[in-house]
Tab-separated table of C-alpha atoms in Angstrom:
chain	number	residue	atom	x	y	z
A	1	MET	CA	112.651	92.278	74.590
A	2	SER	CA	113.807	94.670	71.934
A	3	TYR	CA	115.141	97.830	73.671
A	4	ARG	CA	116.569	101.209	72.878
A	5	HIS	CA	117.340	103.460	75.578
A	6	SER	CA	116.376	107.210	75.319
A	7	MET	CA	118.111	109.753	77.597
A	8	ILE	CA	118.450	113.584	77.484
A	9	CYS	CA	122.269	114.045	77.604
A	10	GLN	CA	123.743	117.533	77.502
A	11	THR	CA	127.536	117.774	77.882
A	12	GLU	CA	130.043	120.636	77.773
A	13	GLY	CA	133.776	120.170	77.872
A	14	ILE	CA	133.596	116.366	77.798
A	15	ARG	CA	134.811	114.325	74.781
A	16	PRO	CA	135.576	110.597	74.258
A	17	THR	CA	139.219	109.533	73.902
A	18	ALA	CA	138.454	106.252	72.131
A	19	PRO	CA	135.743	104.763	70.135
A	20	VAL	CA	132.609	104.136	72.265
A	21	LYS	CA	131.908	100.313	72.816
A	22	TRP	CA	128.210	99.198	73.251
A	23	ARG	CA	126.020	96.147	73.195
A	24	GLY	CA	122.410	95.761	73.066
A	25	LEU	CA	120.927	93.018	75.262
A	26	ASP	CA	117.562	91.773	76.329
A	27	GLY	CA	116.047	94.813	77.977
A	28	MET	CA	119.469	96.368	78.385
A	29	MET	CA	122.152	98.568	76.720
A	30	SER	CA	125.632	98.485	77.824
A	31	VAL	CA	127.943	101.302	76.840
A	32	PHE	CA	131.657	101.731	77.728
A	33	TRP	CA	133.338	105.090	77.496
A	34	ASP	CA	136.947	106.329	77.633
A	35	ALA	CA	136.726	110.057	77.939
A	36	GLU	CA	138.168	113.265	79.320
A	37	GLY	CA	136.559	116.207	81.061
A	38	LEU	CA	138.042	119.712	81.198
A	39	SER	CA	138.077	121.730	84.253
A	40	GLY	CA	134.691	123.393	84.432
A	41	ALA	CA	133.143	120.812	82.118
A	42	LYS	CA	129.560	119.977	83.097
A	43	ALA	CA	126.732	117.679	82.036
A	44	TYR	CA	123.080	117.067	82.507
A	45	TYR	CA	121.336	113.590	82.266
A	46	LEU	CA	117.671	112.587	82.417
A	47	SER	CA	116.361	109.071	81.602
A	48	PRO	CA	112.885	107.568	81.570
A	49	ASP	CA	114.706	104.273	82.440
A	50	PRO	CA	116.814	103.302	85.428
A	51	ARG	CA	120.591	103.288	84.847
A	52	ILE	CA	123.843	102.389	86.502
A	53	VAL	CA	127.176	104.086	86.115
A	54	ILE	CA	130.374	102.444	87.150
A	55	PHE	CA	133.737	104.261	87.003
A	56	PHE	CA	136.826	102.267	86.732
A	57	ASN	CA	139.065	104.869	88.534
A	58	ASP	CA	138.562	107.180	91.483
A	59	VAL	CA	136.841	110.412	90.221
A	60	SER	CA	135.712	111.679	93.583
A	61	SER	CA	138.220	114.574	93.658
A	62	HIS	CA	137.585	115.582	90.074
A	63	ILE	CA	133.733	115.364	89.541
A	64	SER	CA	130.914	116.611	91.714
A	65	MET	CA	127.243	115.623	91.238
A	66	SER	CA	123.935	116.931	92.212
A	67	ASN	CA	120.300	116.003	91.726
A	68	ARG	CA	119.106	119.741	91.885
A	69	GLU	CA	119.303	122.170	89.116
A	70	GLY	CA	121.790	124.994	90.215
A	71	GLY	CA	122.477	122.839	93.376
A	72	PHE	CA	126.261	122.837	93.238
A	73	ALA	CA	126.575	125.609	95.776
A	74	GLN	CA	124.799	123.774	98.492
A	75	PHE	CA	123.787	120.292	97.484
A	76	HIS	CA	126.733	118.913	95.584
A	77	ARG	CA	128.705	115.816	96.592
A	78	PRO	CA	131.714	113.918	95.172
A	79	MET	CA	130.945	111.537	92.323
A	80	VAL	CA	131.475	107.860	93.642
A	81	ARG	CA	132.658	104.764	91.893
A	82	ALA	CA	129.228	103.269	91.275
A	83	ILE	CA	125.646	104.909	91.180
A	84	TYR	CA	122.309	103.679	90.460
A	85	VAL	CA	119.931	106.360	89.203
A	86	PRO	CA	116.294	105.600	89.319
A	87	ALA	CA	114.087	106.359	86.274
A	88	GLY	CA	113.235	109.944	86.041
A	89	VAL	CA	115.849	111.145	88.473
A	90	PRO	CA	117.941	114.102	87.001
A	91	LEU	CA	121.601	114.282	87.413
A	92	TRP	CA	124.022	117.203	86.998
A	93	THR	CA	127.754	116.787	86.971
A	94	ASN	CA	130.607	119.203	87.266
A	95	PHE	CA	134.296	118.818	86.728
A	96	THR	CA	136.460	120.599	89.237
A	97	SER	CA	139.606	119.782	87.371
A	98	SER	CA	140.582	118.110	84.148
A	99	HIS	CA	140.437	114.347	84.407
A	100	ARG	CA	140.554	111.227	82.176
A	101	PHE	CA	138.134	108.452	83.186
A	102	SER	CA	136.588	105.197	82.013
A	103	HIS	CA	133.160	104.172	82.922
A	104	LEU	CA	130.411	101.648	82.084
A	105	ASP	CA	126.801	102.836	81.560
A	106	LEU	CA	124.026	100.412	81.880
A	107	HIS	CA	120.600	101.439	80.707
A	108	LEU	CA	117.896	99.185	81.848
A	109	HIS	CA	114.246	98.657	81.038
A	110	LYS	CA	112.185	98.756	84.229
A	111	ASP	CA	110.328	95.537	83.396
A	112	ARG	CA	113.624	93.813	82.627
A	113	LEU	CA	114.836	94.641	86.147
A	114	LEU	CA	111.564	93.443	87.636
A	115	ARG	CA	112.150	90.077	85.842
A	116	ILE	CA	115.581	89.828	87.391
A	117	LEU	CA	114.576	90.688	90.938
A	118	SER	CA	110.892	89.648	91.428
A	119	PRO	CA	111.190	85.834	91.412
A	120	SER	CA	113.468	85.962	94.497
A	121	VAL	CA	112.153	89.003	96.457
A	122	GLY	CA	108.678	89.575	95.113
A	123	ALA	CA	107.303	92.395	92.966
A	124	SER	CA	106.669	94.878	95.768
A	125	VAL	CA	110.115	94.700	97.121
A	126	ALA	CA	111.647	94.692	93.606
A	127	GLN	CA	109.686	97.923	92.775
A	128	THR	CA	110.804	99.607	96.060
A	129	ALA	CA	114.364	98.725	95.342
A	130	LEU	CA	114.029	100.352	91.893
A	131	ARG	CA	112.979	103.561	93.365
A	132	ARG	CA	115.952	103.883	95.783
A	133	PRO	CA	118.984	105.669	94.508
A	134	VAL	CA	122.377	104.082	95.349
A	135	GLU	CA	125.895	105.521	95.595
A	136	ILE	CA	128.843	103.598	96.630
A	137	GLN	CA	132.597	104.239	96.642
A	138	ASP	CA	133.748	100.636	97.503
A	139	VAL	CA	132.933	98.834	94.251
A	140	ALA	CA	134.914	95.603	95.039
A	141	ALA	CA	133.257	92.666	93.288
A	142	ILE	CA	131.024	94.898	91.135
A	143	GLU	CA	134.051	96.380	89.416
A	144	THR	CA	135.267	92.744	88.578
A	145	LEU	CA	131.831	91.869	87.039
A	146	ALA	CA	131.785	95.174	85.153
A	147	MET	CA	135.264	94.476	83.651
A	148	LEU	CA	134.077	91.036	82.615
A	149	LEU	CA	131.100	92.684	80.956
A	150	VAL	CA	133.338	95.259	79.081
A	151	ASN	CA	135.547	92.438	77.982
A	152	GLU	CA	132.580	90.458	76.583
A	153	MET	CA	131.282	93.774	74.945
A	154	SER	CA	134.640	94.374	73.278
A	155	ASN	CA	135.209	90.773	71.971
A	156	PRO	CA	131.878	88.664	72.224
A	157	SER	CA	132.660	85.051	72.656
A	158	ARG	CA	129.715	83.656	74.310
A	159	HIS	CA	125.882	83.499	73.992
A	160	ALA	CA	124.290	86.872	75.069
A	161	ILE	CA	122.898	85.255	78.109
A	162	PHE	CA	126.444	85.415	79.634
A	163	ALA	CA	126.588	89.159	79.291
A	164	GLU	CA	122.945	89.467	80.604
A	165	SER	CA	123.882	87.351	83.609
A	166	LEU	CA	126.643	89.648	84.455
A	167	VAL	CA	124.342	92.652	84.304
A	168	GLY	CA	121.891	90.931	86.562
A	169	SER	CA	124.711	90.153	88.982
A	170	ILE	CA	125.656	93.875	88.945
A	171	VAL	CA	122.117	94.905	89.562
A	172	THR	CA	121.696	92.590	92.528
A	173	GLY	CA	125.116	93.487	93.897
A	174	LEU	CA	124.381	97.321	93.726
A	175	LEU	CA	120.772	97.867	94.413
A	176	ASP	CA	119.495	98.488	97.852
A	177	ILE	CA	117.360	95.383	98.339
A	178	PRO	CA	115.975	95.148	101.852
A	179	GLU	CA	117.573	92.454	103.999
A	180	SER	CA	113.999	91.856	105.652
A	181	ASN	CA	113.435	89.212	103.138
A	182	SER	CA	115.915	86.943	104.804
A	183	ASP	CA	113.322	86.918	107.634
A	184	THR	CA	111.240	84.648	105.351
A	185	HIS	CA	111.858	81.044	104.675
A	186	ASN	CA	110.570	79.341	101.479
A	187	GLY	CA	107.991	82.134	101.079
A	188	ARG	CA	106.902	82.001	104.770
A	189	LEU	CA	107.372	84.040	107.781
A	190	THR	CA	109.844	82.526	110.344
A	191	ASP	CA	108.760	81.387	113.717
A	192	GLY	CA	110.558	84.479	115.324
A	193	LYS	CA	108.729	86.993	112.988
A	194	MET	CA	105.285	85.265	113.780
A	195	LYS	CA	106.072	85.407	117.551
A	196	LYS	CA	106.873	89.044	117.248
A	197	LEU	CA	103.594	89.660	115.476
A	198	ILE	CA	101.593	87.686	118.003
A	199	SER	CA	103.304	89.645	120.904
A	200	ARG	CA	102.425	92.945	119.209
A	201	ILE	CA	98.874	91.797	118.640
A	202	ASN	CA	98.460	90.672	122.361
A	203	GLU	CA	99.887	94.107	123.468
A	204	ARG	CA	96.759	95.669	122.112
A	205	SER	CA	93.579	95.585	124.263
A	206	ASP	CA	91.390	95.213	121.201
A	207	CYS	CA	93.831	92.789	119.253
A	208	ARG	CA	93.694	95.418	116.265
A	209	LEU	CA	96.428	96.476	113.908
A	210	SER	CA	96.218	97.598	110.366
A	211	VAL	CA	97.895	95.376	107.678
A	212	ALA	CA	100.451	98.216	107.277
A	213	GLU	CA	101.255	98.170	111.128
A	214	MET	CA	101.498	94.316	110.998
A	215	ALA	CA	103.905	94.439	108.066
A	216	GLU	CA	106.084	97.168	109.797
A	217	THR	CA	106.224	94.959	112.929
A	218	VAL	CA	108.000	92.213	110.907
A	219	GLY	CA	109.921	94.576	108.661
A	220	LEU	CA	108.238	93.834	105.278
A	221	SER	CA	106.478	95.865	102.770
A	222	GLU	CA	102.640	95.606	103.041
A	223	SER	CA	101.970	93.694	99.776
A	224	TRP	CA	105.048	91.427	100.362
A	225	PHE	CA	103.771	90.624	103.930
A	226	ALA	CA	100.238	89.884	102.948
A	227	ASN	CA	101.659	87.434	100.383
A	228	VAL	CA	103.995	85.549	102.737
A	229	PHE	CA	101.413	85.816	105.685
A	230	ARG	CA	98.904	83.838	103.598
A	231	GLN	CA	101.483	81.313	102.740
A	232	THR	CA	102.479	80.968	106.368
A	233	THR	CA	98.908	80.759	107.894
A	234	GLY	CA	96.505	79.977	105.139
A	235	LYS	CA	94.653	83.165	105.966
A	236	THR	CA	94.742	86.814	105.161
A	237	PRO	CA	96.218	89.087	107.867
A	238	LEU	CA	92.706	90.516	108.598
A	239	GLN	CA	91.205	86.995	108.775
A	240	TRP	CA	93.864	85.906	111.200
A	241	GLN	CA	93.502	89.075	113.225
A	242	LEU	CA	89.766	88.547	113.476
A	243	GLY	CA	90.383	85.110	114.888
A	244	LYS	CA	92.572	86.675	117.429
A	245	ARG	CA	89.854	89.128	118.420
A	246	ILE	CA	87.302	86.380	118.834
A	247	GLU	CA	89.695	84.364	120.898
A	248	LEU	CA	89.991	87.403	123.236
A	249	ALA	CA	86.205	87.832	123.174
A	250	GLN	CA	85.795	84.140	124.375
A	251	LYS	CA	88.252	84.754	127.207
A	252	MET	CA	86.300	87.778	128.154
A	253	PHE	CA	82.879	85.955	128.047
A	254	LEU	CA	84.216	83.189	130.310
A	255	GLU	CA	86.034	85.524	132.871
A	256	SER	CA	83.640	88.400	133.223
A	257	ASP	CA	80.087	89.206	133.330
A	258	LEU	CA	80.253	91.984	130.587
A	259	THR	CA	77.464	91.941	128.171
A	260	VAL	CA	77.925	91.229	124.409
A	261	ALA	CA	77.574	94.976	123.708
A	262	ASP	CA	80.187	95.856	126.180
A	263	ILE	CA	82.643	93.326	124.793
A	264	ALA	CA	81.881	94.480	121.253
A	265	ALA	CA	82.726	98.078	122.406
A	266	GLN	CA	85.998	97.082	124.051
A	267	LEU	CA	87.114	95.118	121.027
A	268	GLY	CA	86.327	97.744	118.465
A	269	PHE	CA	83.374	96.063	116.870
A	270	SER	CA	80.801	98.563	115.453
A	271	ASP	CA	78.072	97.097	117.648
A	272	GLN	CA	76.706	94.007	119.231
A	273	ALA	CA	75.377	92.606	115.924
A	274	HIS	CA	78.730	93.051	114.328
A	275	LEU	CA	80.444	90.917	117.066
A	276	THR	CA	77.631	88.299	117.015
A	277	LYS	CA	78.052	87.884	113.320
A	278	ALA	CA	81.844	87.555	113.389
A	279	PHE	CA	81.629	85.327	116.445
A	280	ARG	CA	79.267	82.874	114.785
A	281	GLN	CA	81.476	82.829	111.523
A	282	ILE	CA	84.458	81.591	113.570
A	283	ALA	CA	82.908	79.812	116.720
A	284	GLY	CA	79.843	78.339	115.053
A	285	GLU	CA	77.556	79.828	117.733
A	286	THR	CA	76.317	83.148	118.932
A	287	PRO	CA	78.294	84.596	121.903
A	288	ALA	CA	75.311	84.054	124.221
A	289	ALA	CA	74.891	80.398	123.366
A	290	TRP	CA	78.775	79.851	123.470
A	291	ARG	CA	78.883	81.413	127.036
A	292	ARG	CA	75.948	79.577	128.319
A	293	ILE	CA	77.215	76.112	127.180
A	294	ARG	CA	80.708	76.533	128.591
A	295	ARG	CA	79.649	78.026	131.856
A	296	LYS	CA	77.363	74.960	132.538
A	297	ASN	CA	80.404	72.757	131.827
């Protein structure tokens, strides 16, 4: 996609020490700076798009940052080697001493990031990751990827897809993507997660959990859980849960003399008619007929 980033950038006491290098990519803009900040220099940044900043030297003892205006007295923290700033999150920086530094700025369109992440982790998990700020001091492999990208920006020698893939690797290496998706296999819940969910359902006297509670049990977002659950069972979470409630109702019909109305109340159905309708849909018979036939046998 054609992309031009737009960011409010107000600086004081900061100047480039070499020509800025930049390269526009598909839904991305890469900018490399060599710069110097004087003691007391400050800056304010606000972007409608997510962005990543990677420093090629340790600036933690020279630059402080805060996400609150006027927050340096109480809420400041040292600038780290790499940060991910979600869209719409403001950032103030302040130089505690003069310092020269080099850093790579990556301005990224949200839709482009979703195209990178969603095929592997799902749209819901990807969107959640895009909302989480990240700050790390140990950049390790990310710095290597960033240097490769800067070299390609300075002396383009390959198709743009090479630079774009480097950006994609930086994104996936830096963003806080929940590890819970490792608990799915080929888009399905693992046996361990299904057993955990069944155990949680069985702990409830009425076998009732909301979809959000079911998703929390297995450590997934609600929408991602609903998707992989259907891939696993062929049913929606609520269809599956209703089946479990009817199984419990059948057990109660066989092992007790409770009325249909009593069992409906215990299992959280609105009334006897509600249980009867759900029971017939799943078991193919009314509760009274089902109980009569099985007790005769």
